[in-house]
Amino acid sequence: MMHKLSLSFLSNFSDFGLLIIRIGLGLMMIVHGWPKLAAGAEKWEQLGGAMTHIGVGIAPQFWGFMASMTEVFGGLFLVLGFLTRLSSAMLAFVMLVAALMHFGEGHGLGRADHAIELGIVFLGLMFVGAGKYAIDK
């Protein structure tokens, strides 16, 4: 008789799993976003130029600043479990624009894949929420 390995007991720890996801992704977004935020206006304008791929050609410096702020503070809020759904929605939007930028510049899936993957996870967090180990609770 073959024994089946069952990990179903882990379902008792789904909130802990959400905490791991939130802390890991949140910290990585802070690490990824801080250099952009600290770089200043020239970098923000470059980043904000990606908005042209969704038809927004005005105020690229503003949009780049907002994307940088979203990565840093959205990441921090994920770590804390504060405004998790809103932060996740905003981070998913930033990842959508990043993916569209890569496609629009001809980079293809090989360069857009990371933004797409993160966007999918952020969308999932938007629907699932922070779990019980969060300031939101």
Coordinates of N, CA, C and O in Angstrom, one line a residue:
M1 N 0.8 -1.2 0.0 CA 0.0 0.0 0.0 C 0.9 1.2 0.0 O 1.8 1.4 0.8
M2 N 0.6 2.1 -0.9 CA 1.4 3.4 -1.0 C 0.8 4.4 -0.1 O -0.4 4.7 0.0
H3 N 1.7 5.1 0.7 CA 1.2 6.2 1.6 C 1.4 7.5 0.9 O 2.3 7.8 0.2
K4 N 0.3 8.3 1.0 CA 0.3 9.6 0.4 C 0.8 10.6 1.4 O 0.3 10.7 2.5
L5 N 1.7 11.4 1.0 CA 2.2 12.5 1.8 C 1.1 13.6 1.9 O 0.7 14.1 0.8
S6 N 0.7 13.9 3.0 CA -0.4 15.0 3.1 C 0.2 16.2 3.9 O 0.7 16.0 5.0
L7 N 0.0 17.3 3.3 CA 0.4 18.5 3.9 C -0.8 19.4 4.3 O -0.7 20.6 4.5
S8 N -1.9 18.7 4.4 CA -3.2 19.4 4.6 C -3.2 20.2 6.0 O -3.9 21.2 6.1
F9 N -2.4 19.7 6.9 CA -2.3 20.4 8.2 C -1.8 21.8 8.1 O -2.1 22.6 8.9
L10 N -1.1 22.1 7.0 CA -0.6 23.5 6.8 C -1.7 24.5 6.6 O -1.5 25.7 6.8
S11 N -2.9 24.0 6.2 CA -4.1 25.0 6.1 C -4.4 25.7 7.4 O -5.0 26.7 7.3
N12 N -4.0 25.1 8.5 CA -4.1 25.8 9.8 C -3.3 27.0 9.9 O -3.4 27.8 10.8
F13 N -2.3 27.2 9.0 CA -1.3 28.3 9.1 C -1.4 29.2 7.9 O -0.4 29.8 7.5
S14 N -2.6 29.3 7.3 CA -2.7 30.2 6.1 C -2.4 31.6 6.4 O -1.9 32.3 5.6
D15 N -2.8 32.1 7.6 CA -2.5 33.5 7.9 C -1.0 33.7 8.1 O -0.5 34.8 7.7
F16 N -0.3 32.7 8.6 CA 1.1 32.8 8.7 C 1.8 32.8 7.3 O 2.7 33.6 7.0
G17 N 1.2 32.0 6.4 CA 1.6 32.1 5.0 C 1.5 33.4 4.3 O 2.4 33.9 3.6
L18 N 0.3 34.1 4.6 CA 0.1 35.4 4.1 C 1.1 36.4 4.7 O 1.6 37.3 4.0
L19 N 1.4 36.2 5.9 CA 2.5 37.1 6.6 C 3.8 36.9 5.9 O 4.5 37.9 5.6
I20 N 4.2 35.7 5.6 CA 5.5 35.5 4.9 C 5.5 36.1 3.5 O 6.5 36.8 3.2
I21 N 4.4 36.0 2.8 CA 4.3 36.6 1.5 C 4.4 38.1 1.6 O 5.1 38.8 0.9
R22 N 3.6 38.7 2.5 CA 3.6 40.1 2.7 C 4.9 40.7 3.1 O 5.4 41.7 2.5
I23 N 5.6 40.1 4.1 CA 6.9 40.6 4.5 C 7.9 40.4 3.4 O 8.7 41.4 3.1
G24 N 8.0 39.3 2.8 CA 9.0 39.0 1.8 C 8.8 40.0 0.6 O 9.8 40.7 0.2
L25 N 7.6 40.1 0.0 CA 7.4 41.0 -1.1 C 7.5 42.4 -0.7 O 8.0 43.3 -1.5
G26 N 7.0 42.8 0.5 CA 7.0 44.1 0.9 C 8.5 44.6 1.1 O 8.8 45.7 0.6
L27 N 9.3 43.8 1.7 CA 10.7 44.2 1.8 C 11.4 44.3 0.5 O 12.2 45.3 0.2
M28 N 11.1 43.4 -0.4 CA 11.7 43.5 -1.8 C 11.2 44.7 -2.5 O 12.0 45.3 -3.3
M29 N 10.0 45.1 -2.4 CA 9.5 46.3 -3.0 C 10.2 47.6 -2.5 O 10.5 48.5 -3.2
I30 N 10.4 47.6 -1.2 CA 11.1 48.7 -0.6 C 12.6 48.8 -1.1 O 13.0 49.8 -1.5
V31 N 13.2 47.6 -1.2 CA 14.6 47.6 -1.7 C 14.6 48.0 -3.2 O 15.5 48.7 -3.6
H32 N 13.6 47.6 -3.9 CA 13.5 47.9 -5.3 C 13.2 49.3 -5.6 O 13.7 50.0 -6.5
G33 N 12.3 49.9 -4.7 CA 11.8 51.2 -4.9 C 12.6 52.4 -4.4 O 12.7 53.5 -4.9
W34 N 13.4 52.1 -3.3 CA 14.1 53.2 -2.6 C 15.1 53.8 -3.5 O 15.2 55.1 -3.5
P35 N 15.9 53.1 -4.3 CA 16.9 53.8 -5.1 C 16.2 54.7 -6.1 O 16.7 55.8 -6.5
K36 N 15.0 54.3 -6.6 CA 14.3 55.1 -7.6 C 13.8 56.4 -6.9 O 13.9 57.5 -7.4
L37 N 13.3 56.3 -5.7 CA 12.8 57.4 -4.9 C 13.9 58.4 -4.6 O 13.8 59.6 -4.7
A38 N 15.0 57.8 -4.2 CA 16.2 58.7 -3.7 C 16.9 59.3 -4.9 O 17.6 60.3 -4.7
A39 N 16.7 58.8 -6.1 CA 17.5 59.3 -7.3 C 17.0 60.7 -7.7 O 17.8 61.4 -8.3
G40 N 15.8 61.0 -7.4 CA 15.4 62.4 -7.7 C 14.7 62.6 -9.1 O 14.3 61.6 -9.8
A41 N 14.5 63.8 -9.4 CA 13.6 64.2 -10.5 C 13.9 63.6 -11.9 O 13.0 63.3 -12.6
E42 N 15.2 63.5 -12.2 CA 15.6 63.0 -13.5 C 15.1 61.5 -13.6 O 14.6 61.1 -14.7
K43 N 15.4 60.8 -12.6 CA 14.9 59.4 -12.6 C 13.4 59.3 -12.6 O 12.8 58.4 -13.3
W44 N 12.7 60.1 -11.8 CA 11.3 60.1 -11.8 C 10.7 60.4 -13.2 O 9.7 59.7 -13.6
E45 N 11.3 61.3 -13.9 CA 10.8 61.6 -15.2 C 11.0 60.4 -16.2 O 10.1 60.1 -17.0
Q46 N 12.1 59.8 -16.1 CA 12.4 58.6 -16.9 C 11.3 57.5 -16.6 O 10.7 56.9 -17.5
L47 N 11.1 57.2 -15.3 CA 10.1 56.2 -14.9 C 8.7 56.6 -15.3 O 8.0 55.7 -15.8
G48 N 8.4 57.8 -15.1 CA 7.0 58.3 -15.5 C 6.8 58.3 -16.9 O 5.6 58.2 -17.4
G49 N 7.8 58.2 -17.8 CA 7.6 58.1 -19.2 C 6.9 56.8 -19.6 O 6.3 56.7 -20.7
A50 N 7.0 55.8 -18.7 CA 6.3 54.6 -19.0 C 4.8 54.7 -19.1 O 4.1 53.9 -19.7
M51 N 4.3 55.8 -18.5 CA 2.8 56.0 -18.6 C 2.3 56.3 -20.0 O 1.1 56.1 -20.3
T52 N 3.2 56.6 -20.9 CA 2.8 56.8 -22.3 C 2.3 55.5 -22.9 O 1.5 55.5 -23.9
H53 N 2.7 54.4 -22.3 CA 2.2 53.1 -22.8 C 0.8 52.8 -22.5 O 0.2 51.8 -23.0
I54 N 0.2 53.6 -21.6 CA -1.2 53.5 -21.4 C -1.9 54.8 -21.8 O -3.1 55.1 -21.4
G55 N -1.3 55.6 -22.6 CA -1.9 56.8 -23.2 C -1.8 58.1 -22.3 O -2.4 59.1 -22.6
V56 N -1.0 58.1 -21.3 CA -0.8 59.3 -20.4 C 0.6 59.9 -20.7 O 1.6 59.3 -20.3
G57 N 0.6 61.0 -21.4 CA 1.9 61.6 -21.7 C 2.2 62.9 -20.9 O 3.3 63.5 -21.2
I58 N 1.4 63.3 -20.0 CA 1.6 64.5 -19.2 C 2.2 64.1 -17.9 O 2.0 63.1 -17.3
A59 N 3.0 65.0 -17.4 CA 3.6 65.0 -16.0 C 4.4 63.7 -15.7 O 4.1 63.1 -14.7
P60 N 5.3 63.3 -16.6 CA 6.0 62.1 -16.3 C 6.8 62.1 -15.0 O 6.9 61.1 -14.3
Q61 N 7.3 63.3 -14.6 CA 8.1 63.4 -13.3 C 7.1 63.0 -12.1 O 7.5 62.3 -11.2
F62 N 5.9 63.5 -12.2 CA 4.9 63.2 -11.1 C 4.7 61.7 -11.1 O 4.7 61.1 -10.0
W63 N 4.4 61.1 -12.2 CA 4.0 59.7 -12.3 C 5.2 58.8 -11.8 O 5.0 57.8 -11.2
G64 N 6.4 59.2 -12.2 CA 7.6 58.5 -11.7 C 7.8 58.6 -10.2 O 8.1 57.6 -9.6
F65 N 7.5 59.8 -9.7 CA 7.6 60.0 -8.3 C 6.5 59.1 -7.6 O 6.8 58.4 -6.6
M66 N 5.3 59.1 -8.1 CA 4.2 58.3 -7.5 C 4.5 56.8 -7.6 O 4.2 56.1 -6.6
A67 N 5.1 56.4 -8.7 CA 5.4 54.9 -8.8 C 6.5 54.6 -7.8 O 6.4 53.5 -7.1
S68 N 7.5 55.4 -7.6 CA 8.5 55.2 -6.6 C 8.0 55.2 -5.2 O 8.3 54.3 -4.4
M69 N 7.1 56.1 -4.9 CA 6.5 56.2 -3.6 C 5.6 54.9 -3.4 O 5.6 54.4 -2.2
T70 N 4.9 54.5 -4.4 CA 4.1 53.3 -4.3 C 4.9 52.1 -4.0 O 4.5 51.3 -3.1
E71 N 6.1 51.9 -4.6 CA 6.9 50.8 -4.4 C 7.4 50.8 -2.9 O 7.4 49.8 -2.2
V72 N 7.9 52.0 -2.5 CA 8.5 52.1 -1.1 C 7.4 52.0 0.0 O 7.5 51.1 0.8
F73 N 6.4 52.8 -0.1 CA 5.4 52.9 1.0 C 4.4 51.7 0.8 O 3.9 51.2 1.8
G74 N 4.0 51.3 -0.4 CA 3.2 50.2 -0.6 C 3.9 48.9 0.0 O 3.3 48.1 0.6
G75 N 5.2 48.8 -0.3 CA 6.0 47.7 0.3 C 6.0 47.8 1.8 O 5.8 46.7 2.5
L76 N 6.2 49.0 2.4 CA 6.1 49.1 3.9 C 4.8 48.7 4.4 O 4.7 48.0 5.4
F77 N 3.7 49.2 3.7 CA 2.4 48.9 4.2 C 2.1 47.4 4.1 O 1.4 46.8 4.9
L78 N 2.6 46.7 3.1 CA 2.5 45.3 3.0 C 3.1 44.6 4.2 O 2.5 43.7 4.8
V79 N 4.3 45.0 4.5 CA 5.0 44.4 5.7 C 4.2 44.6 6.9 O 4.1 43.6 7.7
L80 N 3.6 45.8 7.1 CA 2.8 46.0 8.3 C 1.4 45.4 8.3 O 0.8 45.3 9.3
G81 N 1.0 45.1 7.1 CA -0.4 44.7 7.0 C -1.4 45.9 7.2 O -2.4 45.8 7.8
F82 N -1.0 47.0 6.6 CA -1.8 48.3 6.8 C -2.2 48.7 5.4 O -1.4 48.8 4.5
L83 N -3.5 48.9 5.2 CA -4.1 49.3 3.9 C -3.7 48.3 2.8 O -3.3 48.6 1.7
T84 N -3.7 47.0 3.2 CA -3.1 46.0 2.4 C -3.8 45.9 1.0 O -3.2 45.8 0.0
R85 N -5.1 45.9 1.0 CA -5.8 45.8 -0.3 C -5.6 47.0 -1.2 O -5.3 46.8 -2.4
L86 N -5.6 48.2 -0.6 CA -5.3 49.4 -1.4 C -3.9 49.4 -1.9 O -3.6 49.6 -3.1
S87 N -2.9 49.1 -1.0 CA -1.5 49.0 -1.4 C -1.3 48.0 -2.5 O -0.5 48.2 -3.5
S88 N -1.9 46.8 -2.4 CA -1.8 45.8 -3.3 C -2.3 46.2 -4.7 O -1.7 45.9 -5.7
A89 N -3.5 46.9 -4.7 CA -4.1 47.4 -5.9 C -3.1 48.4 -6.6 O -2.9 48.3 -7.8
M90 N -2.6 49.3 -5.8 CA -1.7 50.3 -6.4 C -0.4 49.6 -6.9 O 0.1 50.0 -8.0
L91 N 0.2 48.7 -6.2 CA 1.4 47.9 -6.6 C 1.1 47.1 -7.9 O 1.9 47.1 -8.8
A92 N -0.1 46.5 -8.0 CA -0.5 45.8 -9.2 C -0.5 46.7 -10.4 O -0.1 46.4 -11.5
F93 N -1.0 48.0 -10.2 CA -1.1 48.9 -11.3 C 0.3 49.3 -11.7 O 0.6 49.4 -12.9
V94 N 1.2 49.6 -10.8 CA 2.6 49.9 -11.1 C 3.2 48.7 -11.9 O 3.9 49.0 -12.9
M95 N 2.9 47.5 -11.5 CA 3.5 46.3 -12.3 C 2.9 46.2 -13.7 O 3.5 45.8 -14.6
L96 N 1.6 46.6 -13.8 CA 0.9 46.6 -15.1 C 1.6 47.5 -16.1 O 2.0 47.2 -17.2
V97 N 1.9 48.7 -15.6 CA 2.5 49.8 -16.4 C 3.9 49.3 -16.7 O 4.4 49.5 -17.9
A98 N 4.6 48.7 -15.8 CA 6.0 48.2 -16.0 C 6.0 47.2 -17.1 O 6.8 47.2 -18.0
A99 N 5.1 46.2 -17.0 CA 5.0 45.2 -18.0 C 4.6 45.7 -19.4 O 5.3 45.3 -20.4
L100 N 3.7 46.7 -19.5 CA 3.3 47.3 -20.7 C 4.5 48.1 -21.3 O 4.7 48.1 -22.5
M101 N 5.3 48.7 -20.5 CA 6.5 49.4 -20.9 C 7.4 48.4 -21.6 O 8.0 48.7 -22.7
H102 N 7.7 47.3 -20.9 CA 8.6 46.3 -21.5 C 8.1 45.8 -22.9 O 8.9 45.7 -23.8
F103 N 6.8 45.5 -22.9 CA 6.3 45.1 -24.2 C 6.4 46.2 -25.2 O 6.7 46.0 -26.4
G104 N 6.0 47.4 -24.8 CA 6.0 48.6 -25.7 C 7.4 48.9 -26.3 O 7.5 49.5 -27.4
E105 N 8.4 48.6 -25.5 CA 9.8 48.9 -26.0 C 10.4 47.7 -26.6 O 11.6 47.7 -26.9
G106 N 9.6 46.6 -26.9 CA 10.0 45.5 -27.6 C 10.9 44.5 -26.9 O 11.5 43.6 -27.5
H107 N 10.8 44.6 -25.5 CA 11.7 43.7 -24.7 C 11.1 42.3 -24.7 O 11.8 41.3 -24.4
G108 N 9.8 42.2 -24.9 CA 9.1 40.9 -24.8 C 8.9 40.3 -23.4 O 9.2 41.0 -22.4
L109 N 8.4 39.1 -23.4 CA 8.0 38.4 -22.2 C 9.2 38.2 -21.3 O 9.1 38.3 -20.0
G110 N 10.4 38.0 -21.8 CA 11.6 37.8 -21.1 C 12.0 38.9 -20.1 O 12.6 38.7 -19.1
R111 N 11.5 40.1 -20.4 CA 11.8 41.3 -19.5 C 10.6 41.7 -18.8 O 10.7 42.3 -17.7
A112 N 9.4 41.3 -19.3 CA 8.1 41.7 -18.7 C 7.7 40.7 -17.6 O 6.8 41.0 -16.8
D113 N 8.2 39.5 -17.7 CA 7.7 38.5 -16.8 C 7.7 38.8 -15.3 O 6.8 38.5 -14.6
H114 N 8.8 39.4 -14.9 CA 8.9 39.7 -13.4 C 7.7 40.6 -13.0 O 7.1 40.4 -11.9
A115 N 7.5 41.7 -13.8 CA 6.4 42.6 -13.4 C 5.1 41.9 -13.5 O 4.2 42.1 -12.6
I116 N 4.9 41.0 -14.5 CA 3.6 40.3 -14.6 C 3.4 39.4 -13.4 O 2.3 39.3 -12.8
E117 N 4.5 38.7 -13.0 CA 4.4 37.7 -11.9 C 4.0 38.5 -10.6 O 3.2 38.1 -9.8
L118 N 4.7 39.6 -10.3 CA 4.4 40.4 -9.1 C 3.0 41.0 -9.2 O 2.3 41.0 -8.2
G119 N 2.6 41.4 -10.4 CA 1.3 42.0 -10.5 C 0.2 40.9 -10.2 O -0.8 41.2 -9.5
I120 N 0.4 39.7 -10.6 CA -0.5 38.6 -10.3 C -0.6 38.4 -8.8 O -1.7 38.3 -8.2
V121 N 0.6 38.4 -8.1 CA 0.6 38.2 -6.6 C -0.1 39.4 -5.9 O -0.9 39.2 -5.0
F122 N 0.1 40.6 -6.4 CA -0.5 41.7 -5.8 C -2.0 41.7 -6.0 O -2.8 42.1 -5.1
L123 N -2.4 41.3 -7.2 CA -3.9 41.2 -7.4 C -4.5 40.1 -6.4 O -5.6 40.4 -5.9
G124 N -3.8 39.0 -6.3 CA -4.3 38.0 -5.3 C -4.4 38.6 -3.9 O -5.4 38.4 -3.2
L125 N -3.4 39.3 -3.5 CA -3.4 39.9 -2.1 C -4.5 40.9 -2.0 O -5.1 41.1 -0.9
M126 N -4.8 41.6 -3.1 CA -5.9 42.6 -3.1 C -7.2 41.9 -2.7 O -8.0 42.4 -2.0
F127 N -7.4 40.7 -3.3 CA -8.7 39.9 -3.0 C -8.6 39.2 -1.7 O -9.6 39.1 -1.0
V128 N -7.5 38.7 -1.3 CA -7.4 37.8 -0.1 C -7.2 38.7 1.2 O -7.8 38.4 2.2
G129 N -6.5 39.8 1.0 CA -6.3 40.7 2.2 C -5.0 40.2 3.0 O -4.3 39.4 2.5
A130 N -4.8 40.8 4.1 CA -3.6 40.7 4.9 C -3.5 39.5 5.7 O -2.4 39.0 6.1
G131 N -4.7 38.9 6.1 CA -4.6 37.8 7.1 C -4.7 38.4 8.5 O -4.8 39.6 8.6
K132 N -4.7 37.5 9.5 CA -4.9 38.0 10.8 C -3.7 38.7 11.5 O -3.8 39.4 12.4
Y133 N -2.5 38.5 10.9 CA -1.3 39.1 11.5 C -1.0 40.4 10.8 O -0.1 40.5 10.1
A134 N -1.9 41.3 11.1 CA -1.8 42.6 10.3 C -2.4 43.7 11.1 O -3.3 43.5 11.9
I135 N -1.9 44.9 10.9 CA -2.5 46.1 11.5 C -3.9 46.3 11.0 O -4.8 46.8 11.8
D136 N -4.2 45.8 9.8 CA -5.6 45.9 9.2 C -6.6 45.2 10.1 O -7.8 45.6 10.1
K137 N -6.2 44.2 10.8 CA -7.1 43.5 11.7 C -7.2 44.2 13.0 O -7.8 44.1 13.9

